[in-house]
PDB file of C-alpha atoms and ligand atoms in Angstrom:
ATOM      1  CA  UNK I 953       6.972  20.460 -16.930  1.00  0.00           C
ATOM      2  CA  UNK I 954       6.961  17.788 -14.056  1.00  0.00           C
ATOM      3  CA  UNK I 955       8.139  14.275 -15.034  1.00  0.00           C
ATOM      4  CA  UNK I 956       4.798  12.372 -14.827  1.00  0.00           C
ATOM      5  CA  UNK I 957       5.330   9.110 -12.542  1.00  0.00           C
ATOM      6  CA  UNK I 958       3.294   6.133 -14.372  1.00  0.00           C
ATOM      7  CA  UNK I 959       2.045   4.065 -11.921  1.00  0.00           C
ATOM      8  CA  UNK I 960      -0.210   1.624 -14.205  1.00  0.00           C
ATOM      9  CA  UNK I 961       2.651   1.283 -16.867  1.00  0.00           C
ATOM     10  CA  UNK I 962       5.200   0.520 -13.481  1.00  0.00           C
ATOM     11  CA  UNK I 963       2.987  -1.720 -11.710  1.00  0.00           C
ATOM     12  CA  UNK I 964       2.160  -3.229 -14.932  1.00  0.00           C
ATOM     13  CA  UNK I 965       5.928  -4.174 -15.507  1.00  0.00           C
ATOM     14  CA  UNK I 966       6.313  -5.630 -12.095  1.00  0.00           C
ATOM     15  CA  UNK I 967       3.040  -8.018 -12.410  1.00  0.00           C
ATOM     16  CA  UNK I 968       4.638  -8.953 -16.154  1.00  0.00           C
ATOM     17  CA  UNK I 969       7.646  -9.862 -14.452  1.00  0.00           C
ATOM     18  CA  UNK I 970       5.432 -11.633 -11.747  1.00  0.00           C
ATOM     19  CA  UNK I 971       3.963 -13.735 -13.857  1.00  0.00           C
ATOM     20  CA  UNK I 972       7.194 -15.351 -15.468  1.00  0.00           C
ATOM     21  CA  UNK I 973       7.793 -16.003 -11.398  1.00  0.00           C
ATOM     22  CA  UNK I 974       4.690 -17.010 -11.365  1.00  0.00           C
ATOM     23  CA  UNK I 975       5.244 -20.042 -14.427  1.00  0.00           C
ATOM     24  CA  UNK I 976       8.659 -20.835 -13.141  1.00  0.00           C
ATOM     25  CA  UNK I 977       7.845 -21.517  -9.945  1.00  0.00           C
ATOM     26  CA  UNK I 978       4.726 -23.765 -11.074  1.00  0.00           C
ATOM     27  CA  UNK I 979       6.602 -25.736 -13.095  1.00  0.00           C
ATOM     28  CA  UNK I 980       7.924 -26.832 -10.222  1.00  0.00           C
ATOM     29  CA  UNK I 981       4.376 -28.015  -8.601  1.00  0.00           C
ATOM     30  CA  UNK I 982       5.083 -24.616  -6.588  1.00  0.00           C
ATOM     31  CA  UNK I 983       1.752 -22.914  -6.049  1.00  0.00           C
ATOM     32  CA  UNK I 984      -0.823 -21.502  -3.648  1.00  0.00           C
ATOM     33  CA  UNK I 985      -4.057 -19.745  -3.576  1.00  0.00           C
ATOM     34  CA  UNK I 986      -4.717 -15.844  -1.821  1.00  0.00           C
ATOM     35  CA  UNK I 987      -7.586 -15.956   0.099  1.00  0.00           C
ATOM     36  CA  UNK I 988      -9.254 -12.817   0.511  1.00  0.00           C
ATOM     37  CA  UNK I 989     -11.740 -11.925   3.073  1.00  0.00           C
ATOM     38  CA  UNK I 990     -14.069  -9.627   2.736  1.00  0.00           C
ATOM     39  CA  UNK I 991     -17.161  -8.627   5.705  1.00  0.00           C
ATOM     40  CA  UNK I 992     -20.291  -6.901   4.566  1.00  0.00           C
ATOM     41  CA  UNK I 993     -20.307  -5.420   1.107  1.00  0.00           C
ATOM     42  CA  UNK I 994     -19.477  -1.591   1.738  1.00  0.00           C
ATOM     43  CA  UNK I 995     -18.632  -0.825  -2.358  1.00  0.00           C
ATOM     44  CA  UNK I 996     -15.302   0.527  -1.683  1.00  0.00           C
ATOM     45  CA  UNK I 997     -14.377  -2.080   0.187  1.00  0.00           C
ATOM     46  CA  UNK I 998     -15.855  -4.411  -3.001  1.00  0.00           C
ATOM     47  CA  UNK I 999     -13.643  -2.645  -5.745  1.00  0.00           C
ATOM     48  CA  UNK I1000     -10.365  -3.259  -4.030  1.00  0.00           C
ATOM     49  CA  UNK I1001     -11.553  -6.769  -3.395  1.00  0.00           C
ATOM     50  CA  UNK I1002     -13.213  -7.501  -7.273  1.00  0.00           C
ATOM     51  CA  UNK I1003      -9.215  -5.711  -8.209  1.00  0.00           C
ATOM     52  CA  UNK I1004      -7.362  -7.861  -6.192  1.00  0.00           C
ATOM     53  CA  UNK I1005      -8.856 -11.097  -7.246  1.00  0.00           C
ATOM     54  CA  UNK I1006      -8.515 -10.029 -10.970  1.00  0.00           C
ATOM     55  CA  UNK I1007      -4.851  -9.570 -10.278  1.00  0.00           C
ATOM     56  CA  UNK I1008      -4.314 -13.030  -8.745  1.00  0.00           C
ATOM     57  CA  UNK I1009      -6.189 -14.059 -12.531  1.00  0.00           C
ATOM     58  CA  UNK I1010      -3.759 -12.015 -15.114  1.00  0.00           C
ATOM     59  CA  UNK I1011      -0.491 -13.399 -12.717  1.00  0.00           C
ATOM     60  CA  UNK I1012      -1.777 -16.742 -12.552  1.00  0.00           C
ATOM     61  CA  UNK I1013      -1.893 -17.402  -8.643  1.00  0.00           C
ATOM     62  CA  UNK I1014      -5.602 -19.195  -7.387  1.00  0.00           C
ATOM     63  CA  UNK I1015      -8.006 -16.820  -5.791  1.00  0.00           C
ATOM     64  CA  UNK I1016     -10.098 -17.838  -2.675  1.00  0.00           C
ATOM     65  CA  UNK I1017     -13.361 -15.915  -1.702  1.00  0.00           C
ATOM     66  CA  UNK I1018     -14.498 -15.542   1.421  1.00  0.00           C
ATOM     67  CA  UNK I1019     -17.503 -13.226   1.480  1.00  0.00           C
ATOM     68  CA  UNK I1020     -19.233 -12.769   5.157  1.00  0.00           C
ATOM     69  CA  UNK I1021     -22.533 -11.866   5.921  1.00  0.00           C
ATOM     70  CA  UNK I1022     -21.247  -7.732   7.844  1.00  0.00           C
ATOM     71  CA  UNK I1023     -22.640  -9.750  11.225  1.00  0.00           C
ATOM     72  CA  UNK I1024     -20.286 -11.834  11.181  1.00  0.00           C
ATOM     73  CA  UNK I1025     -18.641 -11.925  14.795  1.00  0.00           C
ATOM     74  CA  UNK I1026     -15.314 -11.954  15.839  1.00  0.00           C
ATOM     75  CA  UNK I1027     -14.446 -15.417  16.752  1.00  0.00           C
ATOM     76  CA  UNK I1028     -16.062 -17.304  13.844  1.00  0.00           C
ATOM     77  CA  UNK I1029     -13.586 -14.273  11.941  1.00  0.00           C
ATOM     78  CA  UNK I1030     -11.084 -16.195  13.855  1.00  0.00           C
ATOM     79  CA  UNK I1031     -11.831 -19.150  13.428  1.00  0.00           C
ATOM     80  CA  UNK I1032     -12.200 -18.726   9.371  1.00  0.00           C
ATOM     81  CA  UNK I1033      -8.391 -17.612   9.686  1.00  0.00           C
ATOM     82  CA  UNK I1034      -7.327 -20.285  11.503  1.00  0.00           C
ATOM     83  CA  UNK I1035      -8.364 -23.018   9.614  1.00  0.00           C
ATOM     84  CA  UNK I1036      -6.607 -21.144   6.425  1.00  0.00           C
ATOM     85  CA  UNK I1037      -3.680 -20.660   8.433  1.00  0.00           C
ATOM     86  CA  UNK I1038      -3.335 -24.682   8.863  1.00  0.00           C
ATOM     87  CA  UNK I1039      -4.272 -25.174   5.066  1.00  0.00           C
ATOM     88  CA  UNK I1040      -1.047 -25.816   3.319  1.00  0.00           C
ATOM     89  CA  UNK I1041      -2.490 -24.647  -0.140  1.00  0.00           C
ATOM     90  CA  UNK I1042      -3.084 -21.141   1.161  1.00  0.00           C
ATOM     91  CA  UNK I1043      -0.393 -18.970   0.431  1.00  0.00           C
ATOM     92  CA  UNK I1044      -1.918 -16.125   1.384  1.00  0.00           C
ATOM     93  CA  UNK I1045      -4.340 -14.888   3.886  1.00  0.00           C
ATOM     94  CA  UNK I1046      -5.509 -10.650   3.313  1.00  0.00           C
ATOM     95  CA  UNK I1047      -9.060  -9.593   5.592  1.00  0.00           C
ATOM     96  CA  UNK I1048      -9.918  -6.535   3.655  1.00  0.00           C
ATOM     97  CA  UNK I1049     -10.208  -3.088   6.155  1.00  0.00           C
ATOM     98  CA  UNK I1050     -11.746  -1.628   7.590  1.00  0.00           C
ATOM     99  CA  UNK I1051     -14.417  -4.383   9.395  1.00  0.00           C
ATOM    100  CA  UNK I1052     -17.030  -3.450  10.448  1.00  0.00           C
ATOM    101  CA  UNK I1053     -16.992  -2.457  14.346  1.00  0.00           C
ATOM    102  CA  UNK I1054     -17.664  -4.947  16.544  1.00  0.00           C
ATOM    103  CA  UNK I1055     -14.394  -6.685  15.252  1.00  0.00           C
ATOM    104  CA  UNK I1056     -11.375  -5.899  16.793  1.00  0.00           C
ATOM    105  CA  UNK I1057      -8.746  -5.312  14.051  1.00  0.00           C
ATOM    106  CA  UNK I1058      -5.640  -6.054  15.854  1.00  0.00           C
ATOM    107  CA  UNK I1059      -6.583  -9.456  17.153  1.00  0.00           C
ATOM    108  CA  UNK I1060      -7.463  -9.782  13.598  1.00  0.00           C
ATOM    109  CA  UNK I1061      -4.139  -9.438  11.988  1.00  0.00           C
ATOM    110  CA  UNK I1062      -2.358 -11.223  14.914  1.00  0.00           C
ATOM    111  CA  UNK I1063      -4.784 -14.085  14.126  1.00  0.00           C
ATOM    112  CA  UNK I1064      -3.197 -14.384  10.236  1.00  0.00           C
ATOM    113  CA  UNK I1065       0.000 -16.373  10.240  1.00  0.00           C
ATOM    114  CA  UNK I1066       2.933 -14.089   9.496  1.00  0.00           C
ATOM    115  CA  UNK I1067       4.306 -16.248   6.917  1.00  0.00           C
ATOM    116  CA  UNK I1068       0.967 -15.969   5.011  1.00  0.00           C
ATOM    117  CA  UNK I1069       0.720 -12.041   6.146  1.00  0.00           C
ATOM    118  CA  UNK I1070       0.637 -10.805   2.252  1.00  0.00           C
ATOM    119  CA  UNK I1071       0.001  -7.857   3.685  1.00  0.00           C
ATOM    120  CA  UNK I1072       2.525  -6.728   6.082  1.00  0.00           C
ATOM    121  CA  UNK I1073       0.523  -5.917   8.758  1.00  0.00           C
ATOM    122  CA  UNK I1074       1.436  -8.573  11.282  1.00  0.00           C
ATOM    123  CA  UNK I1075       3.766  -7.543  14.351  1.00  0.00           C
ATOM    124  CA  UNK I1076       6.054 -10.405  13.813  1.00  0.00           C
ATOM    125  CA  UNK I1077       6.242  -8.725  10.169  1.00  0.00           C
ATOM    126  CA  UNK I1078       6.018  -4.866  11.438  1.00  0.00           C
ATOM    127  CA  UNK I1079       8.958  -5.708  13.785  1.00  0.00           C
ATOM    128  CA  UNK I1080      10.872  -7.441  11.381  1.00  0.00           C
ATOM    129  CA  UNK I1081      10.678  -4.350   8.637  1.00  0.00           C
ATOM    130  CA  UNK I1082      12.017  -1.874  11.955  1.00  0.00           C
ATOM    131  CA  UNK I1083      15.446  -4.018  12.362  1.00  0.00           C
ATOM    132  CA  UNK I1084      15.302  -4.775   8.324  1.00  0.00           C
ATOM    133  CA  UNK I1085      14.700  -8.756   8.473  1.00  0.00           C
ATOM    134  CA  UNK I1086      13.214 -10.703   5.363  1.00  0.00           C
ATOM    135  CA  UNK I1087       9.580 -10.402   5.840  1.00  0.00           C
ATOM    136  CA  UNK I1088       6.652  -8.982   4.558  1.00  0.00           C
ATOM    137  CA  UNK I1089       6.443  -5.542   2.934  1.00  0.00           C
ATOM    138  CA  UNK I1090       3.595  -3.492   3.288  1.00  0.00           C
ATOM    139  CA  UNK I1091       2.086  -2.586  -0.442  1.00  0.00           C
ATOM    140  CA  UNK I1092       1.834   0.591   0.231  1.00  0.00           C
ATOM    141  CA  UNK I1093       5.440   2.218   1.280  1.00  0.00           C
ATOM    142  CA  UNK I1094       6.905  -1.040  -0.946  1.00  0.00           C
ATOM    143  CA  UNK I1095       5.439   0.419  -4.432  1.00  0.00           C
ATOM    144  CA  UNK I1096       6.475   4.108  -3.077  1.00  0.00           C
ATOM    145  CA  UNK I1097      10.137   2.292  -3.380  1.00  0.00           C
ATOM    146  CA  UNK I1098       9.272   0.471  -6.612  1.00  0.00           C
ATOM    147  CA  UNK I1099       8.127   4.257  -8.066  1.00  0.00           C
ATOM    148  CA  UNK I1100      10.701   5.728  -6.900  1.00  0.00           C
ATOM    149  CA  UNK I1101      13.570   3.345  -8.270  1.00  0.00           C
ATOM    150  CA  UNK I1102      12.111   2.643 -11.295  1.00  0.00           C
ATOM    151  CA  UNK I1103      11.240   5.594 -12.116  1.00  0.00           C
ATOM    152  CA  UNK I1104      15.175   6.089 -11.586  1.00  0.00           C
ATOM    153  CA  UNK I1105      14.442   9.271  -8.272  1.00  0.00           C
ATOM    154  CA  UNK I1106      17.197   8.725  -6.204  1.00  0.00           C
ATOM    155  CA  UNK I1107      16.690   8.383  -2.212  1.00  0.00           C
ATOM    156  CA  UNK I1108      19.977   8.446  -0.574  1.00  0.00           C
ATOM    157  CA  UNK I1109      21.103  11.097   1.374  1.00  0.00           C
ATOM    158  CA  UNK I1110      17.558  12.961   0.565  1.00  0.00           C
ATOM    159  CA  UNK I1111      15.118  14.518   2.922  1.00  0.00           C
ATOM    160  CA  UNK I1112      12.275  12.802   2.901  1.00  0.00           C
ATOM    161  CA  UNK I1113       8.886  14.501   4.619  1.00  0.00           C
ATOM    162  CA  UNK I1114       5.749  12.615   5.356  1.00  0.00           C
ATOM    163  CA  UNK I1115       2.372  13.164   5.796  1.00  0.00           C
ATOM    164  CA  UNK I1116       0.819  10.873   7.788  1.00  0.00           C
ATOM    165  CA  UNK I1117       1.799   8.235  10.879  1.00  0.00           C
ATOM    166  CA  UNK I1118      -0.706   5.491   9.985  1.00  0.00           C
ATOM    167  CA  UNK I1119       0.601   2.090  11.454  1.00  0.00           C
ATOM    168  CA  UNK I1120      -0.575   1.484   7.268  1.00  0.00           C
ATOM    169  CA  UNK I1121       1.151   3.796   4.748  1.00  0.00           C
ATOM    170  CA  UNK I1122       2.867   7.394   6.388  1.00  0.00           C
ATOM    171  CA  UNK I1123       4.224   4.715   9.661  1.00  0.00           C
ATOM    172  CA  UNK I1124       5.956   2.279   7.341  1.00  0.00           C
ATOM    173  CA  UNK I1125       6.950   4.806   5.157  1.00  0.00           C
ATOM    174  CA  UNK I1126       9.537   6.592   6.729  1.00  0.00           C
ATOM    175  CA  UNK I1127      10.775   3.220   7.646  1.00  0.00           C
ATOM    176  CA  UNK I1128      11.517   1.797   4.076  1.00  0.00           C
ATOM    177  CA  UNK I1129      12.596   5.728   2.870  1.00  0.00           C
ATOM    178  CA  UNK I1130      15.310   5.208   6.422  1.00  0.00           C
ATOM    179  CA  UNK I1131      16.303   1.770   4.661  1.00  0.00           C
ATOM    180  CA  UNK I1132      16.911   3.379   1.876  1.00  0.00           C
ATOM    181  CA  UNK I1133      18.951   6.334   2.866  1.00  0.00           C
ATOM    182  CA  UNK I1134      16.189   9.414   2.804  1.00  0.00           C
ATOM    183  CA  UNK I1135      16.741  11.739   5.769  1.00  0.00           C
ATOM    184  CA  UNK I1136      13.582  11.141   7.156  1.00  0.00           C
ATOM    185  CA  UNK I1137      10.196  14.118   8.339  1.00  0.00           C
ATOM    186  CA  UNK I1138       7.384  12.454  10.157  1.00  0.00           C
ATOM    187  CA  UNK I1139       4.615  14.778  10.156  1.00  0.00           C
ATOM    188  CA  UNK I1140       0.669  14.919  11.192  1.00  0.00           C
ATOM    189  CA  UNK I1141      -2.344  16.198  12.307  1.00  0.00           C
ATOM    190  CA  UNK I1142      -0.493  17.613  15.829  1.00  0.00           C
ATOM    191  CA  UNK I1143       2.182  19.331  13.344  1.00  0.00           C
ATOM    192  CA  UNK I1144       3.643  22.575  14.419  1.00  0.00           C
ATOM    193  CA  UNK I1145       4.702  25.023  10.766  1.00  0.00           C
ATOM    194  CA  UNK I1146       3.293  21.919   8.820  1.00  0.00           C
ATOM    195  CA  UNK I1147       3.943  24.301   5.231  1.00  0.00           C
ATOM    196  CA  UNK I1148       7.361  25.368   6.465  1.00  0.00           C
ATOM    197  CA  UNK I1149       8.060  21.720   7.146  1.00  0.00           C
ATOM    198  CA  UNK I1150       7.028  20.327   3.926  1.00  0.00           C
ATOM    199  CA  UNK I1151       9.110  23.203   2.457  1.00  0.00           C
ATOM    200  CA  UNK I1152      12.502  21.540   3.123  1.00  0.00           C
ATOM    201  CA  UNK I1153      11.267  18.384   1.561  1.00  0.00           C
ATOM    202  CA  UNK I1154      13.658  16.698  -1.633  1.00  0.00           C
ATOM    203  CA  UNK I1155      10.708  13.630  -1.703  1.00  0.00           C
ATOM    204  CA  UNK I1156       6.659  14.994  -0.610  1.00  0.00           C
ATOM    205  CA  UNK I1157       4.751  11.857  -0.030  1.00  0.00           C
ATOM    206  CA  UNK I1158       1.461  12.970   1.407  1.00  0.00           C
ATOM    207  CA  UNK I1159      -0.487  10.320   3.351  1.00  0.00           C
ATOM    208  CA  UNK I1160      -2.832  12.272   4.879  1.00  0.00           C
ATOM    209  CA  UNK I1161      -6.188  11.475   3.385  1.00  0.00           C
ATOM    210  CA  UNK I1162      -7.258  15.329   3.310  1.00  0.00           C
ATOM    211  CA  UNK I1163      -8.589  15.840  -0.332  1.00  0.00           C
ATOM    212  CA  UNK I1164      -5.871  17.891  -2.713  1.00  0.00           C
ATOM    213  CA  UNK I1165      -4.923  19.517   0.965  1.00  0.00           C
ATOM    214  CA  UNK I1166      -1.403  20.013  -0.400  1.00  0.00           C
ATOM    215  CA  UNK I1167      -0.817  22.992  -2.815  1.00  0.00           C
ATOM    216  CA  UNK I1168       1.901  25.255  -3.967  1.00  0.00           C
ATOM    217  CA  UNK I1169       2.742  26.409  -0.849  1.00  0.00           C
ATOM    218  CA  UNK I1170       4.261  23.200   0.602  1.00  0.00           C
ATOM    219  CA  UNK I1171       6.292  22.235  -2.087  1.00  0.00           C
ATOM    220  CA  UNK I1172       9.561  23.498  -2.691  1.00  0.00           C
ATOM    221  CA  UNK I1173      10.668  23.879  -6.465  1.00  0.00           C
ATOM    222  CA  UNK I1174      12.054  21.639  -7.703  1.00  0.00           C
ATOM    223  CA  UNK I1175      10.756  19.136  -5.720  1.00  0.00           C
ATOM    224  CA  UNK I1176       9.270  14.879  -5.845  1.00  0.00           C
ATOM    225  CA  UNK I1177       5.504  14.404  -4.859  1.00  0.00           C
ATOM    226  CA  UNK I1178       4.011  11.107  -4.673  1.00  0.00           C
ATOM    227  CA  UNK I1179       0.590  11.294  -3.538  1.00  0.00           C
ATOM    228  CA  UNK I1180      -1.447   8.705  -1.481  1.00  0.00           C
ATOM    229  CA  UNK I1181      -4.816  10.059  -0.419  1.00  0.00           C
ATOM    230  CA  UNK I1182      -7.708   8.848  -3.201  1.00  0.00           C
ATOM    231  CA  UNK I1183     -11.240  10.552  -2.720  1.00  0.00           C
ATOM    232  CA  UNK I1184     -13.746  11.780  -5.272  1.00  0.00           C
ATOM    233  CA  UNK I1185     -14.326  15.153  -5.837  1.00  0.00           C
ATOM    234  CA  UNK I1186     -16.836  17.373  -6.283  1.00  0.00           C
ATOM    235  CA  UNK I1187     -17.983  15.876  -9.507  1.00  0.00           C
ATOM    236  CA  UNK I1188     -17.291  12.687  -9.112  1.00  0.00           C
ATOM    237  CA  UNK I1189     -14.044  12.507 -10.195  1.00  0.00           C
ATOM    238  CA  UNK I1190     -10.960  10.857  -8.833  1.00  0.00           C
ATOM    239  CA  UNK I1191      -8.169  13.571  -6.600  1.00  0.00           C
ATOM    240  CA  UNK I1192      -5.854  12.088  -3.653  1.00  0.00           C
ATOM    241  CA  UNK I1193      -4.216  14.848  -1.232  1.00  0.00           C
ATOM    242  CA  UNK I1194      -2.158  17.030  -3.513  1.00  0.00           C
ATOM    243  CA  UNK I1195      -3.436  19.801  -5.804  1.00  0.00           C
ATOM    244  CA  UNK I1196      -2.208  19.291  -8.250  1.00  0.00           C
ATOM    245  CA  UNK I1197      -2.639  20.910 -11.402  1.00  0.00           C
ATOM    246  CA  UNK I1198      -1.334  23.996  -9.239  1.00  0.00           C
ATOM    247  CA  UNK I1199       1.209  21.999  -7.341  1.00  0.00           C
ATOM    248  CA  UNK I1200       3.726  19.741 -10.973  1.00  0.00           C
ATOM    249  CA  UNK I1201       4.733  22.677 -12.836  1.00  0.00           C
ATOM    250  CA  UNK I1202       6.900  23.345  -9.683  1.00  0.00           C
ATOM    251  CA  UNK I1203       7.837  19.814  -9.290  1.00  0.00           C
ATOM    252  CA  UNK I1204      10.717  17.475 -11.337  1.00  0.00           C
ATOM    253  CA  UNK I1205       8.091  14.697 -11.088  1.00  0.00           C
ATOM    254  CA  UNK I1206       5.182  13.558  -9.107  1.00  0.00           C
ATOM    255  CA  UNK I1207       2.165  10.783  -9.231  1.00  0.00           C
ATOM    256  CA  UNK I1208      -1.401  11.296 -11.249  1.00  0.00           C
ATOM    257  CA  UNK I1209      -4.497  10.383  -8.756  1.00  0.00           C
ATOM    258  CA  UNK I1210      -5.595   7.885 -10.358  1.00  0.00           C
ATOM    259  CA  UNK I1211      -2.547   5.788 -12.130  1.00  0.00           C
ATOM    260  CA  UNK I1212      -0.227   6.947  -9.754  1.00  0.00           C
ATOM    261  CA  UNK I1213       0.672   4.557  -6.194  1.00  0.00           C
ATOM    262  CA  UNK I1214      -2.701   2.710  -6.178  1.00  0.00           C
ATOM    263  CA  UNK I1215      -2.115   0.162  -8.643  1.00  0.00           C
ATOM    264  CA  UNK I1216       1.353  -0.029  -6.695  1.00  0.00           C
ATOM    265  CA  UNK I1217      -0.381  -1.773  -4.324  1.00  0.00           C
ATOM    266  CA  UNK I1218      -1.951  -4.013  -5.436  1.00  0.00           C
ATOM    267  CA  UNK I1219       1.345  -4.674  -7.813  1.00  0.00           C
ATOM    268  CA  UNK I1220       3.550  -5.787  -4.083  1.00  0.00           C
ATOM    269  CA  UNK I1221       0.622  -7.430  -2.788  1.00  0.00           C
ATOM    270  CA  UNK I1222       1.094 -10.065  -6.033  1.00  0.00           C
ATOM    271  CA  UNK I1223       4.683  -9.775  -5.284  1.00  0.00           C
ATOM    272  CA  UNK I1224       4.310 -10.673  -2.045  1.00  0.00           C
ATOM    273  CA  UNK I1225       2.121 -13.669  -3.124  1.00  0.00           C
ATOM    274  CA  UNK I1226       4.516 -14.778  -5.463  1.00  0.00           C
ATOM    275  CA  UNK I1227       7.344 -14.864  -2.470  1.00  0.00           C
ATOM    276  CA  UNK I1228       4.807 -16.487  -0.608  1.00  0.00           C
ATOM    277  CA  UNK I1229       4.531 -19.069  -2.856  1.00  0.00           C
ATOM    278  CA  UNK I1230       8.244 -19.282  -3.826  1.00  0.00           C
ATOM    279  CA  UNK I1231       8.559 -20.006   0.486  1.00  0.00           C
ATOM    280  CA  UNK I1232      10.991 -16.746   1.044  1.00  0.00           C
ATOM    281  CA  UNK I1233       8.900 -15.721   3.972  1.00  0.00           C
TER     282      UNK I1233
HETATM  283  P1  LIG L 959      -5.371   7.986   7.931  1.00  0.00           P
HETATM  284  O1  LIG L 959      -6.366   8.937   8.329  1.00  0.00           O
HETATM  285  O2  LIG L 959      -5.130   6.053   9.159  1.00  0.00           O
HETATM  286  O3  LIG L 959      -4.017   8.837   8.671  1.00  0.00           O
HETATM  287  C1  LIG L 959      -3.535   9.400   8.056  1.00  0.00           C
HETATM  288  C2  LIG L 959      -2.847  10.512   8.772  1.00  0.00           C
HETATM  289  O4  LIG L 959      -2.444  11.780   8.579  1.00  0.00           O
HETATM  290  C3  LIG L 959      -2.699  10.595   9.969  1.00  0.00           C
HETATM  291  O5  LIG L 959      -1.448  10.131  10.901  1.00  0.00           O
HETATM  292  C4  LIG L 959      -2.688  12.172  10.730  1.00  0.00           C
HETATM  293  O6  LIG L 959      -2.033  12.504  11.682  1.00  0.00           O
HETATM  294  C5  LIG L 959      -2.017  12.597   9.172  1.00  0.00           C
HETATM  295  N1  LIG L 959      -3.405  13.807   9.419  1.00  0.00           N
HETATM  296  C6  LIG L 959      -3.935  14.279   9.273  1.00  0.00           C
HETATM  297  N2  LIG L 959      -5.548  15.677   8.779  1.00  0.00           N
HETATM  298  C7  LIG L 959      -3.829  16.378   8.526  1.00  0.00           C
HETATM  299  C8  LIG L 959      -2.938  17.472   7.850  1.00  0.00           C
HETATM  300  N3  LIG L 959      -4.281  18.321   7.940  1.00  0.00           N
HETATM  301  N4  LIG L 959      -2.095  17.662   9.014  1.00  0.00           N
HETATM  302  C9  LIG L 959      -0.879  16.457   8.941  1.00  0.00           C
HETATM  303  N5  LIG L 959      -1.277  15.688   8.883  1.00  0.00           N
HETATM  304  C10 LIG L 959      -3.125  15.429   9.395  1.00  0.00           C
HETATM  305  O7  LIG L 959      -5.283   7.635   6.587  1.00  0.00           O
HETATM  306  P2  LIG L 959      -4.043   5.850   5.931  1.00  0.00           P
HETATM  307  O8  LIG L 959      -4.900   4.802   6.088  1.00  0.00           O
HETATM  308  O9  LIG L 959      -2.875   6.516   6.217  1.00  0.00           O
HETATM  309  O10 LIG L 959      -4.308   6.201   3.887  1.00  0.00           O
HETATM  310  C11 LIG L 959      -4.330   8.191   4.036  1.00  0.00           C
HETATM  311  C12 LIG L 959      -4.631   7.968   2.604  1.00  0.00           C
HETATM  312  O11 LIG L 959      -4.790   6.936   1.533  1.00  0.00           O
HETATM  313  C13 LIG L 959      -6.323   8.058   2.555  1.00  0.00           C
HETATM  314  O12 LIG L 959      -6.992   8.640   1.333  1.00  0.00           O
HETATM  315  C14 LIG L 959      -6.026   6.858   1.693  1.00  0.00           C
HETATM  316  O13 LIG L 959      -7.251   6.702   1.053  1.00  0.00           O
HETATM  317  C15 LIG L 959      -4.946   6.901   1.385  1.00  0.00           C
HETATM  318  N6  LIG L 959      -4.206   5.434   0.811  1.00  0.00           N
HETATM  319  C16 LIG L 959      -4.175   5.031  -0.287  1.00  0.00           C
HETATM  320  C17 LIG L 959      -3.532   3.521  -0.708  1.00  0.00           C
HETATM  321  C18 LIG L 959      -3.731   3.177  -2.086  1.00  0.00           C
HETATM  322  O14 LIG L 959      -2.985   2.386  -2.285  1.00  0.00           O
HETATM  323  N7  LIG L 959      -3.337   4.595  -3.099  1.00  0.00           N
HETATM  324  C19 LIG L 959      -3.128   3.174  -0.064  1.00  0.00           C
HETATM  325  C20 LIG L 959      -4.036   3.480   1.660  1.00  0.00           C
HETATM  326  C21 LIG L 959      -4.016   4.125   1.946  1.00  0.00           C
END
């Protein structure tokens, strides 16, 4: 039976550590708010935004909410970001993605001051990550590194296969695993022989966004499997990119969905906010 990597428990540990750190900073007069901007009222985005604000409240960081109409123009959004960039009370700025189609996501990400980019998406932070310098790390991949480390799973020297090459998960995941001295293979929708490549993995990270796509045929016996996907199945139950029931008996460790990677993303966002208040960025 596989070891079930408990993202709920590990994220709670991290949030409790951060609560103590935020309190220590507050006692030295170091405070600051996270500004959370949502454009439109996509229900999934509203859930994510609410969870992020709840996490701020738990840790003891102020959150400021900006709920903008879906008809908000790009210029209006950029103006708000510039105002928040210049506000010393605001230490983090988060724009919930995806944005409505008429707004250029890249322009918005680039408008956020790199010192307040707690999502770690600004090209300056991405560049710093590539060359191993200090900067905000993207929350989902940074959370996966924490899941592995806190579960005492060795990374150095292991062959890590990542399925997916998005800017927010796959690509930064590859860089962070390299930083931890894994041998990394990145696969994507044009990869040939995906099954064979995945079967080579000591650590398999599934971030392809296809419900229960990864079956037992993709997994080497004894591998560690990290499931980044979040979907609802036909019964409206949450599931991941991995067919958990089929894969779990084969592997040495696996993350469940829900309760695996998901809660870590918010914990690492809170980590970045505390770092920003501490002035570490
Ligand atoms: P995306 O759609 O931007 O990227 C998917 C990637 O998978 C692409 O690079 C594509 O080339 C690759 N891919 C698609 N089909 C493939 C196939 N058949 N074989 C091999 N590769 C294939 O998605 P994303 O934003 O990276 O998110 C991936 C999944 O992770 C989604 O389910 C998303 O909801 C979830 N997600 C979860 C969290 C979290 O906090 N747990 C955070 C971000 C994303």
